[in-house]
XYZ file of C-alpha atoms in Angstrom:
511
model
C -85.442 7.769 -17.045
C -83.785 7.050 -13.660
C -84.919 9.476 -10.911
C -82.581 10.836 -8.278
C -82.987 9.679 -4.641
C -84.113 13.196 -3.557
C -86.875 13.219 -6.134
C -87.987 9.749 -5.038
C -88.117 10.870 -1.386
C -90.115 14.058 -2.189
C -92.531 12.046 -4.322
C -93.109 9.645 -1.441
C -93.750 12.525 0.978
C -96.215 14.246 -1.415
C -98.036 10.956 -1.967
C -98.439 10.528 1.796
C -99.788 14.105 2.183
C -102.333 13.605 -0.583
C -103.477 10.381 1.019
C -103.928 12.147 4.385
C -105.847 15.014 2.714
C -108.095 12.585 0.859
C -108.678 10.710 4.125
C -109.617 13.974 5.840
C -112.090 14.859 3.104
C -113.657 11.436 3.383
C -113.943 11.815 7.144
C -115.589 15.203 6.715
C -118.118 13.657 4.289
C -118.819 10.911 6.799
C -119.362 13.394 9.623
C -121.743 15.627 7.619
C -124.923 13.664 8.574
C -123.911 13.955 12.184
C -123.666 17.703 11.980
C -127.069 17.855 10.264
C -128.594 15.667 12.957
C -127.170 17.892 15.641
C -129.086 20.753 14.169
C -132.313 18.887 14.871
C -134.002 19.047 18.228
C -132.116 17.245 20.948
C -135.121 15.441 22.335
C -136.169 13.844 19.115
C -132.784 12.687 18.176
C -131.207 11.873 21.562
C -130.910 8.179 21.188
C -129.918 8.393 17.581
C -127.255 10.978 18.376
C -125.897 8.949 21.139
C -125.486 5.955 18.868
C -123.955 8.031 16.138
C -121.656 9.736 18.631
C -120.386 6.406 19.753
C -119.827 5.364 16.137
C -118.061 8.635 15.457
C -115.791 8.132 18.438
C -114.966 4.684 17.250
C -114.255 5.912 13.734
C -112.176 8.805 15.151
C -110.061 6.343 17.125
C -109.523 4.292 13.956
C -108.537 7.488 12.101
C -106.022 8.348 14.815
C -104.579 4.844 14.588
C -104.379 5.102 10.806
C -102.739 8.513 11.098
C -100.209 7.072 13.573
C -99.435 4.211 11.225
C -99.024 6.622 8.327
C -96.707 8.841 10.406
C -94.538 5.874 11.358
C -94.495 4.755 7.722
C -93.492 8.294 6.690
C -90.616 8.371 9.213
C -89.452 4.937 8.075
C -89.552 5.952 4.418
C -87.643 9.189 5.184
C -84.934 7.181 7.021
C -84.751 4.688 4.174
C -84.522 7.595 1.729
C -81.575 9.079 3.657
C -79.855 5.670 3.801
C -80.395 5.215 0.079
C -79.007 8.711 -0.520
C -75.805 7.870 1.508
C -75.456 4.574 -0.326
C -75.810 6.328 -3.657
C -73.039 8.802 -2.651
C -70.755 5.904 -1.705
C -71.484 4.208 -5.025
C -70.739 7.451 -6.860
C -67.369 7.739 -5.025
C -66.610 4.091 -5.839
C -67.567 4.701 -9.485
C -65.212 7.705 -9.616
C -62.376 5.635 -8.125
C -63.030 2.839 -10.592
C -63.083 5.313 -13.462
C -59.691 6.695 -12.261
C -58.278 3.161 -12.068
C -59.633 2.385 -15.528
C -57.939 5.529 -16.866
C -54.617 4.572 -15.218
C -54.951 1.011 -16.456
C -55.551 2.238 -19.979
C -52.447 4.431 -19.773
C -50.380 1.511 -18.446
C -51.782 -0.711 -21.176
C -50.740 1.865 -23.738
C -47.210 1.987 -22.277
C -47.017 -1.816 -22.206
C -48.088 -1.924 -25.834
C -45.241 0.456 -26.710
C -42.757 -1.666 -24.714
C -44.092 -4.815 -26.381
C -43.549 -3.266 -29.788
C -39.943 -2.349 -28.828
C -39.299 -5.843 -27.458
C -40.764 -7.370 -30.588
C -38.427 -5.298 -32.732
C -35.474 -6.266 -30.512
C -36.498 -9.935 -30.714
C -36.644 -9.723 -34.486
C -33.147 -8.206 -34.486
C -31.832 -10.943 -32.164
C -33.418 -13.615 -34.331
C -31.747 -12.190 -37.415
C -28.405 -12.041 -35.561
C -28.944 -15.614 -34.385
C -29.484 -16.733 -37.964
C -26.268 -14.977 -39.000
C -24.351 -16.526 -36.067
C -25.645 -19.968 -36.955
C -24.410 -19.472 -40.467
C -21.017 -18.374 -39.116
C -21.000 -21.364 -36.728
C -21.632 -23.744 -39.577
C -18.810 -22.121 -41.544
C -16.463 -22.337 -38.534
C -17.495 -25.953 -37.897
C -16.610 -26.757 -41.457
C -13.252 -25.017 -41.044
C -12.660 -26.858 -37.749
C -13.408 -30.174 -39.409
C -11.008 -29.311 -42.195
C -8.362 -28.270 -39.648
C -8.961 -31.498 -37.710
C -8.412 -33.522 -40.843
C -5.227 -31.572 -41.547
C -4.140 -32.013 -37.929
C -4.708 -35.749 -38.152
C -2.630 -35.862 -41.299
C 0.122 -33.864 -39.587
C -0.005 -36.179 -36.559
C 0.364 -39.166 -38.846
C 3.349 -37.504 -40.495
C 4.750 -36.596 -37.082
C 4.330 -40.179 -35.830
C 6.094 -41.421 -38.919
C 8.920 -38.970 -38.257
C 9.071 -40.086 -34.597
C 9.314 -43.699 -35.707
C 12.155 -42.779 -38.014
C 13.833 -40.840 -35.186
C 13.348 -43.830 -32.883
C 14.975 -46.085 -35.445
C 17.921 -43.701 -35.718
C 18.122 -43.536 -31.917
C 18.090 -47.318 -31.693
C 20.902 -47.433 -34.221
C 22.813 -44.858 -32.152
C 22.180 -46.898 -28.967
C 23.441 -50.035 -30.647
C 26.518 -48.144 -31.784
C 26.953 -46.757 -28.274
C 26.594 -50.206 -26.662
C 29.069 -51.631 -29.116
C 31.487 -48.809 -28.304
C 31.009 -49.300 -24.543
C 31.641 -53.032 -24.823
C 34.789 -52.309 -26.738
C 35.886 -49.703 -24.195
C 35.156 -51.974 -21.220
C 37.272 -54.631 -22.853
C 40.183 -52.233 -23.304
C 39.666 -50.541 -19.908
C 39.471 -47.052 -21.450
C 36.405 -45.636 -19.667
C 37.741 -42.084 -19.872
C 37.390 -42.167 -23.654
C 33.670 -42.975 -23.261
C 33.243 -39.847 -21.134
C 34.621 -37.795 -23.982
C 32.259 -39.175 -26.644
C 28.523 -38.411 -26.602
C 26.272 -38.334 -29.680
C 29.326 -38.865 -31.910
C 31.198 -35.640 -30.898
C 33.964 -34.823 -28.410
C 32.535 -33.359 -25.139
C 35.248 -30.791 -24.509
C 34.589 -29.114 -27.837
C 30.770 -29.376 -27.837
C 29.182 -26.104 -29.019
C 28.418 -23.793 -26.105
C 29.854 -26.098 -23.428
C 32.521 -25.081 -20.968
C 35.518 -27.146 -19.945
C 34.937 -28.533 -16.469
C 37.225 -30.473 -14.240
C 36.364 -34.132 -14.112
C 34.144 -35.069 -11.173
C 35.455 -37.583 -8.689
C 33.290 -40.117 -6.903
C 33.138 -39.181 -3.190
C 33.879 -41.872 -0.668
C 33.790 -40.307 2.807
C 32.380 -37.435 4.827
C 35.061 -34.746 5.291
C 32.917 -32.188 7.145
C 29.728 -32.564 9.183
C 28.098 -29.197 9.818
C 25.109 -28.583 12.143
C 23.739 -25.870 9.878
C 20.055 -25.196 10.613
C 17.650 -25.860 13.445
C 14.435 -27.499 12.295
C 15.927 -28.850 9.084
C 17.913 -27.803 6.035
C 15.668 -27.550 2.954
C 17.978 -26.372 0.159
C 21.688 -26.205 -0.682
C 23.781 -25.127 -3.658
C 27.378 -24.108 -4.415
C 28.466 -20.731 -5.643
C 29.488 -20.803 -9.312
C 33.049 -22.118 -9.821
C 33.532 -22.176 -6.059
C 33.520 -24.592 -3.164
C 31.571 -22.197 -0.923
C 28.182 -23.679 -0.030
C 24.890 -21.791 0.390
C 22.146 -23.326 2.547
C 18.612 -22.403 3.589
C 16.599 -23.745 6.477
C 13.373 -23.827 8.391
C 14.533 -21.132 10.807
C 14.199 -18.548 7.961
C 17.890 -17.864 7.414
C 20.355 -18.351 4.559
C 23.964 -19.255 5.413
C 27.234 -19.409 3.460
C 29.857 -22.015 4.448
C 33.505 -22.678 3.767
C 33.441 -26.382 2.888
C 37.164 -26.809 3.495
C 36.956 -25.772 7.135
C 33.253 -26.183 7.805
C 33.138 -22.603 9.105
C 30.196 -20.214 8.686
C 31.260 -17.144 6.669
C 27.976 -15.182 6.459
C 24.333 -15.320 7.579
C 21.555 -13.629 5.620
C 18.423 -12.791 7.600
C 15.162 -11.060 6.766
C 12.928 -13.797 5.393
C 9.463 -13.998 6.952
C 9.076 -17.694 6.154
C 11.018 -20.918 5.849
C 13.490 -21.143 2.961
C 12.235 -23.731 0.456
C 14.623 -23.223 -2.488
C 17.732 -21.224 -3.426
C 19.540 -19.925 -6.490
C 22.539 -17.636 -7.073
C 23.401 -15.345 -9.974
C 26.386 -16.286 -12.136
C 28.496 -13.460 -10.779
C 27.761 -14.774 -7.243
C 26.530 -11.288 -6.347
C 22.921 -12.052 -5.446
C 21.281 -14.988 -3.666
C 17.555 -15.441 -4.280
C 15.439 -17.542 -1.915
C 11.930 -18.961 -2.295
C 9.974 -18.711 0.938
C 6.878 -20.176 2.559
C 5.760 -16.569 3.220
C 4.630 -16.359 -0.472
C 7.568 -14.033 -1.244
C 11.034 -14.229 -2.795
C 14.026 -12.504 -1.222
C 17.118 -11.302 -3.089
C 20.197 -10.617 -0.932
C 23.263 -8.650 -1.936
C 26.025 -11.026 -0.800
C 28.632 -8.281 -0.315
C 26.472 -6.191 2.033
C 24.338 -8.991 3.472
C 21.193 -6.906 2.991
C 17.988 -7.673 1.119
C 18.040 -5.941 -2.264
C 14.491 -6.890 -3.299
C 11.435 -8.558 -1.797
C 9.504 -9.982 -4.728
C 5.772 -10.183 -3.975
C 2.929 -11.442 -6.129
C 2.414 -15.138 -5.371
C -0.657 -16.135 -3.345
C 0.792 -19.313 -1.804
C 4.157 -20.613 -0.648
C 6.945 -20.304 -3.226
C 8.607 -23.715 -3.597
C 11.035 -23.275 -6.525
C 13.298 -20.557 -7.950
C 16.066 -20.282 -10.543
C 18.058 -17.552 -12.303
C 18.797 -17.443 -16.021
C 22.123 -18.841 -17.220
C 22.440 -15.920 -19.653
C 21.116 -12.964 -17.620
C 21.599 -12.368 -13.911
C 18.529 -10.117 -13.832
C 16.021 -12.725 -15.057
C 14.526 -14.907 -12.307
C 11.755 -17.515 -12.484
C 9.705 -18.849 -9.568
C 6.851 -21.285 -8.970
C 4.359 -21.367 -6.124
C 1.518 -23.547 -4.922
C -1.004 -21.073 -6.357
C -0.238 -22.830 -9.696
C 1.503 -19.790 -11.126
C 4.950 -19.503 -12.646
C 6.343 -15.959 -12.643
C 9.244 -14.269 -14.412
C 10.919 -11.437 -12.504
C 13.219 -8.590 -13.462
C 15.749 -8.580 -10.625
C 17.001 -5.097 -11.485
C 13.520 -3.542 -11.390
C 12.151 -5.787 -8.683
C 8.792 -6.762 -10.197
C 7.170 -9.548 -12.225
C 7.194 -9.303 -16.020
C 5.214 -12.444 -16.892
C 2.788 -14.807 -15.142
C 1.975 -18.262 -16.525
C -0.757 -20.562 -15.212
C -0.220 -24.294 -14.807
C -2.761 -27.124 -14.480
C -0.708 -28.714 -11.702
C 1.462 -27.416 -8.865
C 5.136 -27.088 -9.759
C 7.674 -28.571 -7.295
C 10.900 -27.717 -9.139
C 12.094 -25.726 -12.142
C 15.193 -24.508 -13.944
C 16.243 -22.418 -16.932
C 17.654 -23.987 -20.062
C 21.230 -23.076 -20.973
C 20.097 -20.575 -23.621
C 17.750 -18.839 -21.173
C 14.749 -19.062 -23.520
C 13.070 -22.129 -22.042
C 11.926 -23.018 -18.546
C 11.802 -26.671 -17.480
C 9.215 -27.435 -14.770
C 8.376 -30.592 -12.830
C 4.843 -30.974 -11.447
C 2.884 -32.948 -8.912
C 1.048 -34.735 -11.729
C 4.381 -36.301 -12.786
C 4.697 -34.320 -16.030
C 7.758 -32.496 -17.321
C 6.836 -29.270 -19.135
C 8.913 -26.872 -21.221
C 7.796 -23.229 -21.386
C 8.775 -20.637 -23.989
C 9.279 -17.380 -22.056
C 8.736 -15.272 -25.168
C 5.270 -16.778 -25.732
C 4.430 -17.539 -22.120
C 3.067 -20.982 -22.960
C 3.954 -24.681 -22.870
C 5.848 -25.808 -25.969
C 6.470 -29.415 -24.919
C 5.130 -31.811 -22.313
C 5.950 -35.388 -21.403
C 4.771 -37.809 -18.717
C 8.107 -38.200 -16.932
C 7.028 -40.042 -13.755
C 4.056 -41.945 -12.407
C 4.093 -39.745 -9.306
C 5.081 -36.194 -8.382
C 8.363 -34.798 -9.717
C 10.552 -33.517 -6.882
C 13.638 -32.225 -8.691
C 14.767 -30.921 -12.085
C 18.293 -29.963 -13.177
C 19.922 -29.289 -16.531
C 23.338 -30.643 -17.479
C 26.203 -28.239 -18.157
C 26.028 -29.036 -21.851
C 22.350 -28.068 -21.856
C 21.322 -31.184 -23.772
C 20.159 -33.333 -20.860
C 17.499 -32.822 -18.168
C 17.595 -34.849 -14.937
C 14.228 -35.448 -13.239
C 13.534 -37.245 -9.965
C 10.100 -38.406 -8.843
C 8.237 -39.886 -5.902
C 8.159 -43.136 -7.881
C 11.859 -43.298 -6.806
C 13.120 -43.113 -10.370
C 15.673 -40.681 -11.787
C 15.301 -40.091 -15.528
C 17.517 -38.349 -18.050
C 15.724 -36.677 -20.972
C 17.248 -35.519 -24.222
C 16.413 -31.795 -24.334
C 16.008 -31.890 -28.096
C 13.742 -34.911 -28.555
C 12.264 -35.158 -25.007
C 13.046 -38.904 -25.094
C 14.341 -40.815 -22.087
C 18.063 -41.483 -22.496
C 18.751 -42.942 -19.075
C 16.964 -44.270 -15.970
C 18.495 -44.769 -12.523
C 17.096 -46.644 -9.559
C 18.302 -48.450 -6.443
C 16.575 -50.869 -4.111
C 17.069 -48.686 -1.032
C 16.679 -45.285 -2.644
C 13.401 -43.641 -1.605
C 12.883 -39.912 -1.897
C 11.968 -38.249 1.384
C 9.472 -35.582 0.231
C 8.112 -33.563 -2.705
C 11.148 -31.226 -2.600
C 13.945 -33.787 -2.498
C 16.611 -32.284 -4.766
C 18.874 -34.509 -6.849
C 21.762 -33.311 -8.997
C 24.035 -34.216 -11.909
C 27.795 -33.798 -11.685
C 29.506 -30.867 -13.499
C 31.000 -33.186 -16.130
C 27.605 -34.940 -16.596
C 29.156 -38.273 -15.601
C 27.286 -38.956 -12.348
C 23.795 -38.660 -10.939
C 23.317 -38.142 -7.197
C 20.229 -38.442 -5.001
C 19.487 -38.647 -1.296
C 17.216 -41.186 0.348
C 14.746 -41.265 3.221
C 17.042 -43.648 5.154
C 19.885 -41.078 5.227
C 21.876 -42.579 2.344
C 23.297 -40.704 -0.645
C 23.415 -42.686 -3.894
C 25.809 -41.938 -6.760
C 25.169 -43.539 -10.173
C 27.472 -43.639 -13.166
C 25.569 -42.096 -16.041
C 27.291 -44.304 -18.607
C 27.107 -47.603 -16.753
C 23.634 -46.937 -15.223
C 24.715 -48.489 -11.946
C 25.424 -47.320 -8.396
C 29.117 -46.534 -7.974
C 28.935 -45.218 -4.420
C 26.562 -45.271 -1.449
C 27.333 -42.699 1.244
C 25.815 -42.662 4.719
C 26.677 -40.721 7.829
C 23.342 -40.543 9.636
C 19.795 -41.908 9.458
C 17.916 -38.654 8.956
C 16.148 -38.297 5.549
C 18.175 -36.423 2.929
C 16.423 -33.323 1.569
C 18.935 -32.113 -1.033
C 22.218 -32.861 -2.792
C 24.517 -30.426 -4.607
C 27.774 -30.830 -6.530
C 30.420 -28.123 -6.748
C 31.177 -26.801 -10.243
C 34.844 -27.535 -9.547
C 34.118 -31.264 -9.691
C 34.255 -31.751 -5.945
C 33.067 -31.766 -3.208
C 29.559 -33.172 -3.026
C 27.212 -31.839 -0.322
C 24.038 -33.256 1.184
C 21.537 -31.760 3.648
C 19.159 -33.710 5.858
C 15.901 -33.148 7.718
C 17.711 -32.508 11.025
C 19.557 -29.528 9.531
C 22.934 -31.259 9.181
C 25.099 -30.735 6.098
C 27.654 -33.351 5.087
C 30.558 -32.507 2.781
C 31.644 -35.607 0.830
C 34.961 -35.999 -0.974
């Protein structure tokens, strides 16, 4: 049995007292003969007493020394007992703390066991779900493989159909070349203008009757229109009034017969990069470098709407051919937005993989044609909000897109200095135009096709304006008034005049 420190200390003290008492009794027994001797006569025992007295004194001194040693030992043992008692108290406190920690640790261990059980159950559930998902993945992989096989079969059928279409197109081209040779021989070029795809142009379904375009030969008006450069021009519908936009943030309307300014539209916070006008000539919409579009009421000269939503400069805009309230725009944030001009907000946003430099509506208003910096021509279905057709039109960025009046042909111009005509229905190239000196000035160089679809016009970085015959695929006129790069060309819907705008802000009216 373990004794307490107090009991140990008391035992030590009692042991020391018994030892002292025993020592005292022994000393008394030793001194007894001395006391007996003292009772004898002093004379007879003098010398003996003296000797014994000396021995007694010596023994008494030794007893005192022993008592002193025992006292010191007692004090030392008492101090050690007190130290041991304090140490025992500290150990008891430490044991209590450790017992508390053990209790807390056991509680935490119990909680962790509960959490572990919950996690184990959750893991089992996840594992079962994973097994189910793997089974679904295998089923979907099988379906995907089946769909891929079907897709491959459809592609093969589609390629076969394309080959058949190409053969028919080649036959049509041979027929067309034969007809053109016959017409050149007879000198009847006008008849060739009236026959396209085996039908008469004037009575083509959905097409209007337009006055024949005449090839311009000279500059009739030279207008200093904008400081800092003229970026975009277009004619009002069925009018010879010209609309222009420039770097100084203004839109201007000109009388091309006199070269006089008839109206200035202000309010844009950025440079004008592109323009369009509604078919009733009531509203002019401008794309701006301020990331906004501005719609002016021509009659009042005031801004009707400021269309916000793009995150970068807006570089292209067009209005539907069937609805004056439907506007499309493209910006360098790679978004293409549809706008409701009556309500003044966006109704659809489409994302593109490449920045769009130019766009236009199809004649039926259901498709948007876009030209991109990656050189691809894309067609978008506005009801689905997605690309329905895509073709690699140019080896470099497309700068301009325009649709013919018949709606069957798309003109694209690119930084590869080529101008291509695409059949809207088959997306096949049906004409390519180039000239040795024709080099587009920038990524927004706008080309155009004449109202009767007979001529293609483009400006060049050397200040020249080239006019190609669509049917002969050759340059029929080269116009030059200055050496500043041409930014845009536009042809009046009346058949004449032709306008060009250059980097210095000068507009030339050609007739």
